[in-house]
mmCIF file with all atom_site columns, C-alpha atoms in Angstrom:
data_model
loop_
_atom_site.group_PDB
_atom_site.id
_atom_site.type_symbol
_atom_site.label_atom_id
_atom_site.label_alt_id
_atom_site.label_comp_id
_atom_site.label_asym_id
_atom_site.label_entity_id
_atom_site.label_seq_id
_atom_site.pdbx_PDB_ins_code
_atom_site.Cartn_x
_atom_site.Cartn_y
_atom_site.Cartn_z
_atom_site.occupancy
_atom_site.B_iso_or_equiv
_atom_site.pdbx_formal_charge
_atom_site.auth_seq_id
_atom_site.auth_comp_id
_atom_site.auth_asym_id
_atom_site.auth_atom_id
_atom_site.pdbx_PDB_model_num
ATOM 1   C CA . MET A 1 1   ? 59.661  -2.518  12.670 1.00 0.00 ? 1346 MET A CA 1
ATOM 2   C CA . SER A 1 2   ? 60.849  -2.581  16.283 1.00 0.00 ? 1347 SER A CA 1
ATOM 3   C CA . SER A 1 3   ? 58.670  -4.025  19.029 1.00 0.00 ? 1348 SER A CA 1
ATOM 4   C CA . LEU A 1 4   ? 58.460  -0.583  20.675 1.00 0.00 ? 1349 LEU A CA 1
ATOM 5   C CA . LYS A 1 5   ? 57.047  0.958   17.494 1.00 0.00 ? 1350 LYS A CA 1
ATOM 6   C CA . ARG A 1 6   ? 54.495  -1.874  17.171 1.00 0.00 ? 1351 ARG A CA 1
ATOM 7   C CA . ILE A 1 7   ? 53.323  -1.271  20.742 1.00 0.00 ? 1352 ILE A CA 1
ATOM 8   C CA . ALA A 1 8   ? 53.059  2.480   20.106 1.00 0.00 ? 1353 ALA A CA 1
ATOM 9   C CA . ILE A 1 9   ? 50.889  1.915   17.001 1.00 0.00 ? 1354 ILE A CA 1
ATOM 10  C CA . SER A 1 10  ? 48.675  -0.817  18.438 1.00 0.00 ? 1355 SER A CA 1
ATOM 11  C CA . ALA A 1 11  ? 47.856  0.944   21.714 1.00 0.00 ? 1356 ALA A CA 1
ATOM 12  C CA . PRO A 1 12  ? 45.553  3.561   20.105 1.00 0.00 ? 1357 PRO A CA 1
ATOM 13  C CA . LEU A 1 13  ? 43.856  0.823   18.083 1.00 0.00 ? 1358 LEU A CA 1
ATOM 14  C CA . VAL A 1 14  ? 43.129  -1.204  21.214 1.00 0.00 ? 1359 VAL A CA 1
ATOM 15  C CA . ALA A 1 15  ? 41.699  1.891   22.903 1.00 0.00 ? 1360 ALA A CA 1
ATOM 16  C CA . LEU A 1 16  ? 39.511  2.656   19.864 1.00 0.00 ? 1361 LEU A CA 1
ATOM 17  C CA . PHE A 1 17  ? 38.207  -0.936  19.752 1.00 0.00 ? 1362 PHE A CA 1
ATOM 18  C CA . SER A 1 18  ? 37.371  -0.822  23.469 1.00 0.00 ? 1363 SER A CA 1
ATOM 19  C CA . LEU A 1 19  ? 35.486  2.452   22.997 1.00 0.00 ? 1364 LEU A CA 1
ATOM 20  C CA . ALA A 1 20  ? 33.454  0.981   20.134 1.00 0.00 ? 1365 ALA A CA 1
ATOM 21  C CA . GLN A 1 21  ? 32.331  -1.853  22.396 1.00 0.00 ? 1366 GLN A CA 1
ATOM 22  C CA . SER A 1 22  ? 31.057  0.483   25.119 1.00 0.00 ? 1367 SER A CA 1
ATOM 23  C CA . PRO A 1 23  ? 27.245  0.758   25.670 1.00 0.00 ? 1368 PRO A CA 1
ATOM 24  C CA . VAL A 1 24  ? 27.167  4.297   24.272 1.00 0.00 ? 1369 VAL A CA 1
ATOM 25  C CA . PHE A 1 25  ? 28.611  3.269   20.896 1.00 0.00 ? 1370 PHE A CA 1
ATOM 26  C CA . ALA A 1 26  ? 26.904  -0.137  20.838 1.00 0.00 ? 1371 ALA A CA 1
ATOM 27  C CA . GLY A 1 27  ? 23.464  1.461   20.855 1.00 0.00 ? 1372 GLY A CA 1
ATOM 28  C CA . GLY A 1 28  ? 22.618  0.776   24.509 1.00 0.00 ? 1373 GLY A CA 1
ATOM 29  C CA . ASP A 1 29  ? 21.775  3.153   27.295 1.00 0.00 ? 1374 ASP A CA 1
ATOM 30  C CA . GLY A 1 30  ? 24.310  1.885   29.778 1.00 0.00 ? 1375 GLY A CA 1
ATOM 31  C CA . GLY A 1 31  ? 21.553  0.433   31.954 1.00 0.00 ? 1376 GLY A CA 1
ATOM 32  C CA . GLY A 1 32  ? 22.372  -3.209  32.602 1.00 0.00 ? 1377 GLY A CA 1
ATOM 33  C CA . THR A 1 33  ? 21.526  -5.928  30.102 1.00 0.00 ? 1378 THR A CA 1
ATOM 34  C CA . SER A 1 34  ? 19.650  -3.615  27.728 1.00 0.00 ? 1379 SER A CA 1
ATOM 35  C CA . ALA A 1 35  ? 22.914  -2.398  26.173 1.00 0.00 ? 1380 ALA A CA 1
ATOM 36  C CA . SER A 1 36  ? 24.071  -5.896  25.255 1.00 0.00 ? 1381 SER A CA 1
ATOM 37  C CA . TYR A 1 37  ? 20.927  -6.426  23.179 1.00 0.00 ? 1382 TYR A CA 1
ATOM 38  C CA . GLY A 1 38  ? 20.966  -3.020  21.504 1.00 0.00 ? 1383 GLY A CA 1
ATOM 39  C CA . LEU A 1 39  ? 17.849  -1.893  23.364 1.00 0.00 ? 1384 LEU A CA 1
ATOM 40  C CA . SER A 1 40  ? 17.824  1.662   24.641 1.00 0.00 ? 1385 SER A CA 1
ATOM 41  C CA . ASN A 1 41  ? 15.472  3.981   26.455 1.00 0.00 ? 1386 ASN A CA 1
ATOM 42  C CA . ALA A 1 42  ? 16.105  6.610   23.794 1.00 0.00 ? 1387 ALA A CA 1
ATOM 43  C CA . ALA A 1 43  ? 15.079  4.316   20.904 1.00 0.00 ? 1388 ALA A CA 1
ATOM 44  C CA . THR A 1 44  ? 12.013  3.033   22.723 1.00 0.00 ? 1389 THR A CA 1
ATOM 45  C CA . LYS A 1 45  ? 10.905  6.521   23.743 1.00 0.00 ? 1390 LYS A CA 1
ATOM 46  C CA . SER A 1 46  ? 11.355  7.782   20.187 1.00 0.00 ? 1391 SER A CA 1
ATOM 47  C CA . VAL A 1 47  ? 9.049   5.066   18.798 1.00 0.00 ? 1392 VAL A CA 1
ATOM 48  C CA . VAL A 1 48  ? 6.465   5.624   21.540 1.00 0.00 ? 1393 VAL A CA 1
ATOM 49  C CA . ASN A 1 49  ? 6.466   9.369   20.824 1.00 0.00 ? 1394 ASN A CA 1
ATOM 50  C CA . THR A 1 50  ? 6.077   8.752   17.091 1.00 0.00 ? 1395 THR A CA 1
ATOM 51  C CA . LEU A 1 51  ? 3.048   6.530   17.715 1.00 0.00 ? 1396 LEU A CA 1
ATOM 52  C CA . SER A 1 52  ? 1.416   8.833   20.264 1.00 0.00 ? 1397 SER A CA 1
ATOM 53  C CA . ARG A 1 53  ? 1.997   12.180  18.592 1.00 0.00 ? 1398 ARG A CA 1
ATOM 54  C CA . GLY A 1 54  ? 1.406   10.846  15.102 1.00 0.00 ? 1399 GLY A CA 1
ATOM 55  C CA . THR A 1 55  ? -1.923  9.316   16.046 1.00 0.00 ? 1400 THR A CA 1
ATOM 56  C CA . SER A 1 56  ? -3.040  12.527  17.754 1.00 0.00 ? 1401 SER A CA 1
ATOM 57  C CA . ARG A 1 57  ? -2.188  14.474  14.615 1.00 0.00 ? 1402 ARG A CA 1
ATOM 58  C CA . CYS A 1 58  ? -4.010  11.962  12.394 1.00 0.00 ? 1403 CYS A CA 1
ATOM 59  C CA . ARG A 1 59  ? -7.185  12.365  14.436 1.00 0.00 ? 1404 ARG A CA 1
ATOM 60  C CA . LYS A 1 60  ? -7.314  15.955  13.167 1.00 0.00 ? 1405 LYS A CA 1
ATOM 61  C CA . GLN A 1 61  ? -7.528  14.715  9.568  1.00 0.00 ? 1406 GLN A CA 1
ATOM 62  C CA . PRO A 1 62  ? -10.946 14.225  7.948  1.00 0.00 ? 1407 PRO A CA 1
ATOM 63  C CA . ALA A 1 63  ? -12.179 10.683  8.669  1.00 0.00 ? 1408 ALA A CA 1
ATOM 64  C CA . ALA A 1 64  ? -11.716 9.527   5.080  1.00 0.00 ? 1409 ALA A CA 1
ATOM 65  C CA . TYR A 1 65  ? -7.982  10.357  5.184  1.00 0.00 ? 1410 TYR A CA 1
ATOM 66  C CA . ARG A 1 66  ? -7.291  9.404   8.787  1.00 0.00 ? 1411 ARG A CA 1
ATOM 67  C CA . TYR A 1 67  ? -6.437  5.743   8.226  1.00 0.00 ? 1412 TYR A CA 1
ATOM 68  C CA . ASP A 1 68  ? -3.785  6.333   5.595  1.00 0.00 ? 1413 ASP A CA 1
ATOM 69  C CA . CYS A 1 69  ? -2.324  8.888   8.006  1.00 0.00 ? 1414 CYS A CA 1
ATOM 70  C CA . TYR A 1 70  ? -2.192  6.120   10.638 1.00 0.00 ? 1415 TYR A CA 1
ATOM 71  C CA . ARG A 1 71  ? -0.447  3.910   8.088  1.00 0.00 ? 1416 ARG A CA 1
ATOM 72  C CA . TRP A 1 72  ? 2.273   6.523   7.674  1.00 0.00 ? 1417 TRP A CA 1
ATOM 73  C CA . VAL A 1 73  ? 2.692   6.772   11.453 1.00 0.00 ? 1418 VAL A CA 1
ATOM 74  C CA . TYR A 1 74  ? 3.340   3.046   11.755 1.00 0.00 ? 1419 TYR A CA 1
ATOM 75  C CA . ARG A 1 75  ? 5.649   3.126   8.765  1.00 0.00 ? 1420 ARG A CA 1
ATOM 76  C CA . ARG A 1 76  ? 7.735   5.882   10.352 1.00 0.00 ? 1421 ARG A CA 1
ATOM 77  C CA . ALA A 1 77  ? 7.841   4.049   13.681 1.00 0.00 ? 1422 ALA A CA 1
ATOM 78  C CA . ALA A 1 78  ? 8.983   0.820   12.003 1.00 0.00 ? 1423 ALA A CA 1
ATOM 79  C CA . ASN A 1 79  ? 11.671  2.672   10.049 1.00 0.00 ? 1424 ASN A CA 1
ATOM 80  C CA . GLN A 1 80  ? 13.078  4.045   13.311 1.00 0.00 ? 1425 GLN A CA 1
ATOM 81  C CA . LEU A 1 81  ? 13.879  0.470   14.345 1.00 0.00 ? 1426 LEU A CA 1
ATOM 82  C CA . ARG A 1 82  ? 15.419  -0.629  11.070 1.00 0.00 ? 1427 ARG A CA 1
ATOM 83  C CA . ASN A 1 83  ? 18.925  -2.109  11.295 1.00 0.00 ? 1428 ASN A CA 1
ATOM 84  C CA . ASN A 1 84  ? 18.598  -2.688  15.041 1.00 0.00 ? 1429 ASN A CA 1
ATOM 85  C CA . ASP A 1 85  ? 18.219  -6.447  15.517 1.00 0.00 ? 1430 ASP A CA 1
ATOM 86  C CA . ALA A 1 86  ? 17.240  -6.007  19.157 1.00 0.00 ? 1431 ALA A CA 1
ATOM 87  C CA . TYR A 1 87  ? 13.933  -4.523  17.989 1.00 0.00 ? 1432 TYR A CA 1
ATOM 88  C CA . SER A 1 88  ? 13.309  -6.991  15.151 1.00 0.00 ? 1433 SER A CA 1
ATOM 89  C CA . GLU A 1 89  ? 10.002  -8.302  16.537 1.00 0.00 ? 1434 GLU A CA 1
ATOM 90  C CA . ALA A 1 90  ? 8.790   -4.779  17.278 1.00 0.00 ? 1435 ALA A CA 1
ATOM 91  C CA . GLN A 1 91  ? 9.694   -3.650  13.780 1.00 0.00 ? 1436 GLN A CA 1
ATOM 92  C CA . GLN A 1 92  ? 7.817   -6.605  12.282 1.00 0.00 ? 1437 GLN A CA 1
ATOM 93  C CA . ALA A 1 93  ? 4.765   -5.867  14.450 1.00 0.00 ? 1438 ALA A CA 1
ATOM 94  C CA . LEU A 1 94  ? 4.685   -2.238  13.315 1.00 0.00 ? 1439 LEU A CA 1
ATOM 95  C CA . GLU A 1 95  ? 5.219   -3.220  9.666  1.00 0.00 ? 1440 GLU A CA 1
ATOM 96  C CA . GLN A 1 96  ? 2.319   -5.664  9.991  1.00 0.00 ? 1441 GLN A CA 1
ATOM 97  C CA . VAL A 1 97  ? 0.050   -2.763  10.975 1.00 0.00 ? 1442 VAL A CA 1
ATOM 98  C CA . GLU A 1 98  ? 1.280   -0.731  8.014  1.00 0.00 ? 1443 GLU A CA 1
ATOM 99  C CA . ARG A 1 99  ? 0.667   -3.592  5.563  1.00 0.00 ? 1444 ARG A CA 1
ATOM 100 C CA . SER A 1 100 ? -2.792  -4.315  6.952  1.00 0.00 ? 1445 SER A CA 1
ATOM 101 C CA . LEU A 1 101 ? -3.802  -0.682  6.629  1.00 0.00 ? 1446 LEU A CA 1
ATOM 102 C CA . GLU A 1 102 ? -2.336  -0.446  3.146  1.00 0.00 ? 1447 GLU A CA 1
ATOM 103 C CA . ALA A 1 103 ? -4.431  -3.436  2.041  1.00 0.00 ? 1448 ALA A CA 1
ATOM 104 C CA . VAL A 1 104 ? -7.731  -2.306  3.560  1.00 0.00 ? 1449 VAL A CA 1
ATOM 105 C CA . ILE A 1 105 ? -7.281  1.247   2.264  1.00 0.00 ? 1450 ILE A CA 1
ATOM 106 C CA . ALA A 1 106 ? -6.593  -0.044  -1.247 1.00 0.00 ? 1451 ALA A CA 1
ATOM 107 C CA . GLN A 1 107 ? -9.736  -2.195  -1.088 1.00 0.00 ? 1452 GLN A CA 1
ATOM 108 C CA . ASN A 1 108 ? -11.896 0.733   0.019  1.00 0.00 ? 1453 ASN A CA 1
ATOM 109 C CA . ARG A 1 109 ? -10.274 3.662   -1.761 1.00 0.00 ? 1454 ARG A CA 1
ATOM 110 C CA . ASP A 1 110 ? -12.503 6.578   -2.687 1.00 0.00 ? 1455 ASP A CA 1
ATOM 111 C CA . THR A 1 111 ? -11.494 7.421   -6.245 1.00 0.00 ? 1456 THR A CA 1
ATOM 112 C CA . THR A 1 112 ? -13.910 10.390  -6.342 1.00 0.00 ? 1457 THR A CA 1
ATOM 113 C CA . GLN A 1 113 ? -11.828 12.325  -3.794 1.00 0.00 ? 1458 GLN A CA 1
ATOM 114 C CA . PRO A 1 114 ? -8.304  13.714  -4.246 1.00 0.00 ? 1459 PRO A CA 1
ATOM 115 C CA . LYS A 1 115 ? -5.374  12.667  -2.124 1.00 0.00 ? 1460 LYS A CA 1
ATOM 116 C CA . ARG A 1 116 ? -4.192  15.000  0.612  1.00 0.00 ? 1461 ARG A CA 1
ATOM 117 C CA . ARG A 1 117 ? -0.554  15.989  1.012  1.00 0.00 ? 1462 ARG A CA 1
ATOM 118 C CA . ARG A 1 118 ? 1.209   16.802  4.250  1.00 0.00 ? 1463 ARG A CA 1
ATOM 119 C CA . ALA A 1 119 ? 4.931   17.505  3.930  1.00 0.00 ? 1464 ALA A CA 1
ATOM 120 C CA . LEU A 1 120 ? 6.376   14.349  2.269  1.00 0.00 ? 1465 LEU A CA 1
ATOM 121 C CA . GLU A 1 121 ? 3.314   12.223  3.005  1.00 0.00 ? 1466 GLU A CA 1
ATOM 122 C CA . THR A 1 122 ? 0.296   11.701  0.774  1.00 0.00 ? 1467 THR A CA 1
ATOM 123 C CA . TYR A 1 123 ? -2.948  10.384  2.266  1.00 0.00 ? 1468 TYR A CA 1
ATOM 124 C CA . THR A 1 124 ? -5.368  8.267   0.242  1.00 0.00 ? 1469 THR A CA 1
ATOM 125 C CA . PRO A 1 125 ? -9.065  8.631   1.140  1.00 0.00 ? 1470 PRO A CA 1
ATOM 126 C CA . VAL A 1 126 ? -11.443 5.752   1.772  1.00 0.00 ? 1471 VAL A CA 1
ATOM 127 C CA . LYS A 1 127 ? -15.138 5.713   0.904  1.00 0.00 ? 1472 LYS A CA 1
ATOM 128 C CA . PRO A 1 128 ? -17.308 7.244   3.641  1.00 0.00 ? 1473 PRO A CA 1
ATOM 129 C CA . ALA A 1 129 ? -19.460 4.117   3.786  1.00 0.00 ? 1474 ALA A CA 1
ATOM 130 C CA . ALA A 1 130 ? -16.355 1.974   4.319  1.00 0.00 ? 1475 ALA A CA 1
ATOM 131 C CA . ILE A 1 131 ? -14.983 3.932   7.283  1.00 0.00 ? 1476 ILE A CA 1
ATOM 132 C CA . PRO A 1 132 ? -16.476 1.623   9.972  1.00 0.00 ? 1477 PRO A CA 1
ATOM 133 C CA . ARG A 1 133 ? -15.051 -1.422  8.164  1.00 0.00 ? 1478 ARG A CA 1
ATOM 134 C CA . VAL A 1 134 ? -11.622 0.193   7.796  1.00 0.00 ? 1479 VAL A CA 1
ATOM 135 C CA . LYS A 1 135 ? -11.716 1.208   11.448 1.00 0.00 ? 1480 LYS A CA 1
ATOM 136 C CA . ARG A 1 136 ? -12.444 -2.341  12.583 1.00 0.00 ? 1481 ARG A CA 1
ATOM 137 C CA . ALA A 1 137 ? -9.620  -3.687  10.401 1.00 0.00 ? 1482 ALA A CA 1
ATOM 138 C CA . THR A 1 138 ? -7.270  -1.120  11.939 1.00 0.00 ? 1483 THR A CA 1
ATOM 139 C CA . ILE A 1 139 ? -8.230  -2.175  15.463 1.00 0.00 ? 1484 ILE A CA 1
ATOM 140 C CA . GLN A 1 140 ? -7.619  -5.832  14.566 1.00 0.00 ? 1485 GLN A CA 1
ATOM 141 C CA . ALA A 1 141 ? -4.172  -4.971  13.182 1.00 0.00 ? 1486 ALA A CA 1
ATOM 142 C CA . LEU A 1 142 ? -3.313  -3.056  16.352 1.00 0.00 ? 1487 LEU A CA 1
ATOM 143 C CA . GLU A 1 143 ? -4.448  -5.962  18.532 1.00 0.00 ? 1488 GLU A CA 1
ATOM 144 C CA . LYS A 1 144 ? -2.255  -8.351  16.571 1.00 0.00 ? 1489 LYS A CA 1
ATOM 145 C CA . ALA A 1 145 ? 0.769   -6.056  16.916 1.00 0.00 ? 1490 ALA A CA 1
ATOM 146 C CA . GLU A 1 146 ? 0.130   -5.636  20.630 1.00 0.00 ? 1491 GLU A CA 1
ATOM 147 C CA . THR A 1 147 ? -0.004  -9.415  21.095 1.00 0.00 ? 1492 THR A CA 1
ATOM 148 C CA . ILE A 1 148 ? 3.305   -9.882  19.254 1.00 0.00 ? 1493 ILE A CA 1
ATOM 149 C CA . LEU A 1 149 ? 4.987   -7.306  21.480 1.00 0.00 ? 1494 LEU A CA 1
ATOM 150 C CA . LEU A 1 150 ? 3.590   -8.680  24.739 1.00 0.00 ? 1495 LEU A CA 1
ATOM 151 C CA . ARG A 1 151 ? 4.871   -12.150 23.825 1.00 0.00 ? 1496 ARG A CA 1
ATOM 152 C CA . SER A 1 152 ? 8.404   -10.851 23.363 1.00 0.00 ? 1497 SER A CA 1
ATOM 153 C CA . PRO A 1 153 ? 11.455  -12.530 24.917 1.00 0.00 ? 1498 PRO A CA 1
ATOM 154 C CA . THR A 1 154 ? 11.968  -11.797 28.609 1.00 0.00 ? 1499 THR A CA 1
ATOM 155 C CA . ASN A 1 155 ? 15.016  -9.611  28.038 1.00 0.00 ? 1500 ASN A CA 1
ATOM 156 C CA . LYS A 1 156 ? 13.000  -7.321  25.738 1.00 0.00 ? 1501 LYS A CA 1
ATOM 157 C CA . GLN A 1 157 ? 9.747   -7.082  27.687 1.00 0.00 ? 1502 GLN A CA 1
ATOM 158 C CA . GLU A 1 158 ? 10.433  -3.771  29.405 1.00 0.00 ? 1503 GLU A CA 1
ATOM 159 C CA . HIS A 1 159 ? 10.936  -1.940  26.110 1.00 0.00 ? 1504 HIS A CA 1
ATOM 160 C CA . TYR A 1 160 ? 8.384   -3.866  24.078 1.00 0.00 ? 1505 TYR A CA 1
ATOM 161 C CA . THR A 1 161 ? 5.691   -3.371  26.724 1.00 0.00 ? 1506 THR A CA 1
ATOM 162 C CA . ARG A 1 162 ? 6.110   0.388   26.461 1.00 0.00 ? 1507 ARG A CA 1
ATOM 163 C CA . ILE A 1 163 ? 5.591   0.211   22.688 1.00 0.00 ? 1508 ILE A CA 1
ATOM 164 C CA . ALA A 1 164 ? 2.599   -2.100  23.207 1.00 0.00 ? 1509 ALA A CA 1
ATOM 165 C CA . GLU A 1 165 ? 1.077   0.423   25.633 1.00 0.00 ? 1510 GLU A CA 1
ATOM 166 C CA . ALA A 1 166 ? 1.328   3.161   23.007 1.00 0.00 ? 1511 ALA A CA 1
ATOM 167 C CA . ILE A 1 167 ? -0.415  0.900   20.485 1.00 0.00 ? 1512 ILE A CA 1
ATOM 168 C CA . ASN A 1 168 ? -3.088  0.055   23.048 1.00 0.00 ? 1513 ASN A CA 1
ATOM 169 C CA . SER A 1 169 ? -3.733  3.773   23.627 1.00 0.00 ? 1514 SER A CA 1
ATOM 170 C CA . ASN A 1 170 ? -4.244  4.206   19.886 1.00 0.00 ? 1515 ASN A CA 1
ATOM 171 C CA . LYS A 1 171 ? -6.617  1.248   19.897 1.00 0.00 ? 1516 LYS A CA 1
ATOM 172 C CA . VAL A 1 172 ? -8.662  2.647   22.794 1.00 0.00 ? 1517 VAL A CA 1
ATOM 173 C CA . LEU A 1 173 ? -9.094  5.945   20.947 1.00 0.00 ? 1518 LEU A CA 1
ATOM 174 C CA . LEU A 1 174 ? -10.273 4.134   17.831 1.00 0.00 ? 1519 LEU A CA 1
ATOM 175 C CA . ARG A 1 175 ? -12.714 1.998   19.794 1.00 0.00 ? 1520 ARG A CA 1
ATOM 176 C CA . SER A 1 176 ? -14.197 5.028   21.529 1.00 0.00 ? 1521 SER A CA 1
ATOM 177 C CA . ALA A 1 177 ? -14.833 6.552   18.112 1.00 0.00 ? 1522 ALA A CA 1
ATOM 178 C CA . LEU A 1 178 ? -16.987 3.526   17.258 1.00 0.00 ? 1523 LEU A CA 1
ATOM 179 C CA . LEU A 1 179 ? -19.422 4.420   20.029 1.00 0.00 ? 1524 LEU A CA 1
ATOM 180 C CA . PRO A 1 180 ? -22.462 6.591   19.313 1.00 0.00 ? 1525 PRO A CA 1
ATOM 181 C CA . GLY A 1 181 ? -21.913 10.277  20.129 1.00 0.00 ? 1526 GLY A CA 1
ATOM 182 C CA . GLY A 1 182 ? -23.895 10.168  23.346 1.00 0.00 ? 1527 GLY A CA 1
ATOM 183 C CA . MET A 1 183 ? -21.877 7.249   24.673 1.00 0.00 ? 1528 MET A CA 1
ATOM 184 C CA . ILE A 1 184 ? -18.625 8.996   23.796 1.00 0.00 ? 1529 ILE A CA 1
ATOM 185 C CA . ARG A 1 185 ? -19.696 12.023  25.824 1.00 0.00 ? 1530 ARG A CA 1
ATOM 186 C CA . LEU A 1 186 ? -20.698 9.733   28.696 1.00 0.00 ? 1531 LEU A CA 1
ATOM 187 C CA . ALA A 1 187 ? -17.313 7.977   28.577 1.00 0.00 ? 1532 ALA A CA 1
ATOM 188 C CA . GLN A 1 188 ? -15.498 11.325  28.562 1.00 0.00 ? 1533 GLN A CA 1
ATOM 189 C CA . THR A 1 189 ? -17.527 12.484  31.535 1.00 0.00 ? 1534 THR A CA 1
ATOM 190 C CA . LEU A 1 190 ? -16.749 9.323   33.480 1.00 0.00 ? 1535 LEU A CA 1
ATOM 191 C CA . VAL A 1 191 ? -13.047 9.562   32.698 1.00 0.00 ? 1536 VAL A CA 1
ATOM 192 C CA . SER A 1 192 ? -12.944 13.239  33.689 1.00 0.00 ? 1537 SER A CA 1
ATOM 193 C CA . GLY A 1 193 ? -14.699 12.451  36.966 1.00 0.00 ? 1538 GLY A CA 1
ATOM 194 C CA . PHE A 1 194 ? -12.271 9.625   37.671 1.00 0.00 ? 1539 PHE A CA 1
ATOM 195 C CA . LEU A 1 195 ? -9.281  11.880  37.026 1.00 0.00 ? 1540 LEU A CA 1
ATOM 196 C CA . ARG A 1 196 ? -10.675 14.571  39.350 1.00 0.00 ? 1541 ARG A CA 1
ATOM 197 C CA . GLN A 1 197 ? -11.087 11.984  42.091 1.00 0.00 ? 1542 GLN A CA 1
ATOM 198 C CA . GLY A 1 198 ? -7.503  10.827  41.614 1.00 0.00 ? 1543 GLY A CA 1
#
């Protein structure tokens, strides 16, 4: 094969290799160092949305089924980060929440009630008397995940902090539900007044 033919064949291959190394194809967002670590605003936002929207939807479930719904939310969020090494610590933190919920739900399962199905998910109920205990265990799991994320390497802190904030919001909602009804209404009133002032 002549040298001219070899150059003609190799040129497209070099161009293709260069394109594959660009931030768009490497999983980055083109914004500085994030691309080199596989972090992206799109991936982070997707996980944050899964946590926020999923938790809001789970709050509409009956209390006995709510915690297995939360487990599914954290499972889905962790799966979104699978095969992306840049989010390995975040994935592990989310999986830790899922495992903790799976264990406490299994320990407190209400076998007298049927499971509930939503699309491809099936929610296992817990005993009514065990709900406060399951709730506390959930809060502890969220706190542990939040700590893992906030201790992330410097180059990951921007993205991991956003995920930690979503987890913290979930935790705050759970904690408010532990308050007696009158205190919840008081807290809502105070928050509403603060927002009006702002």
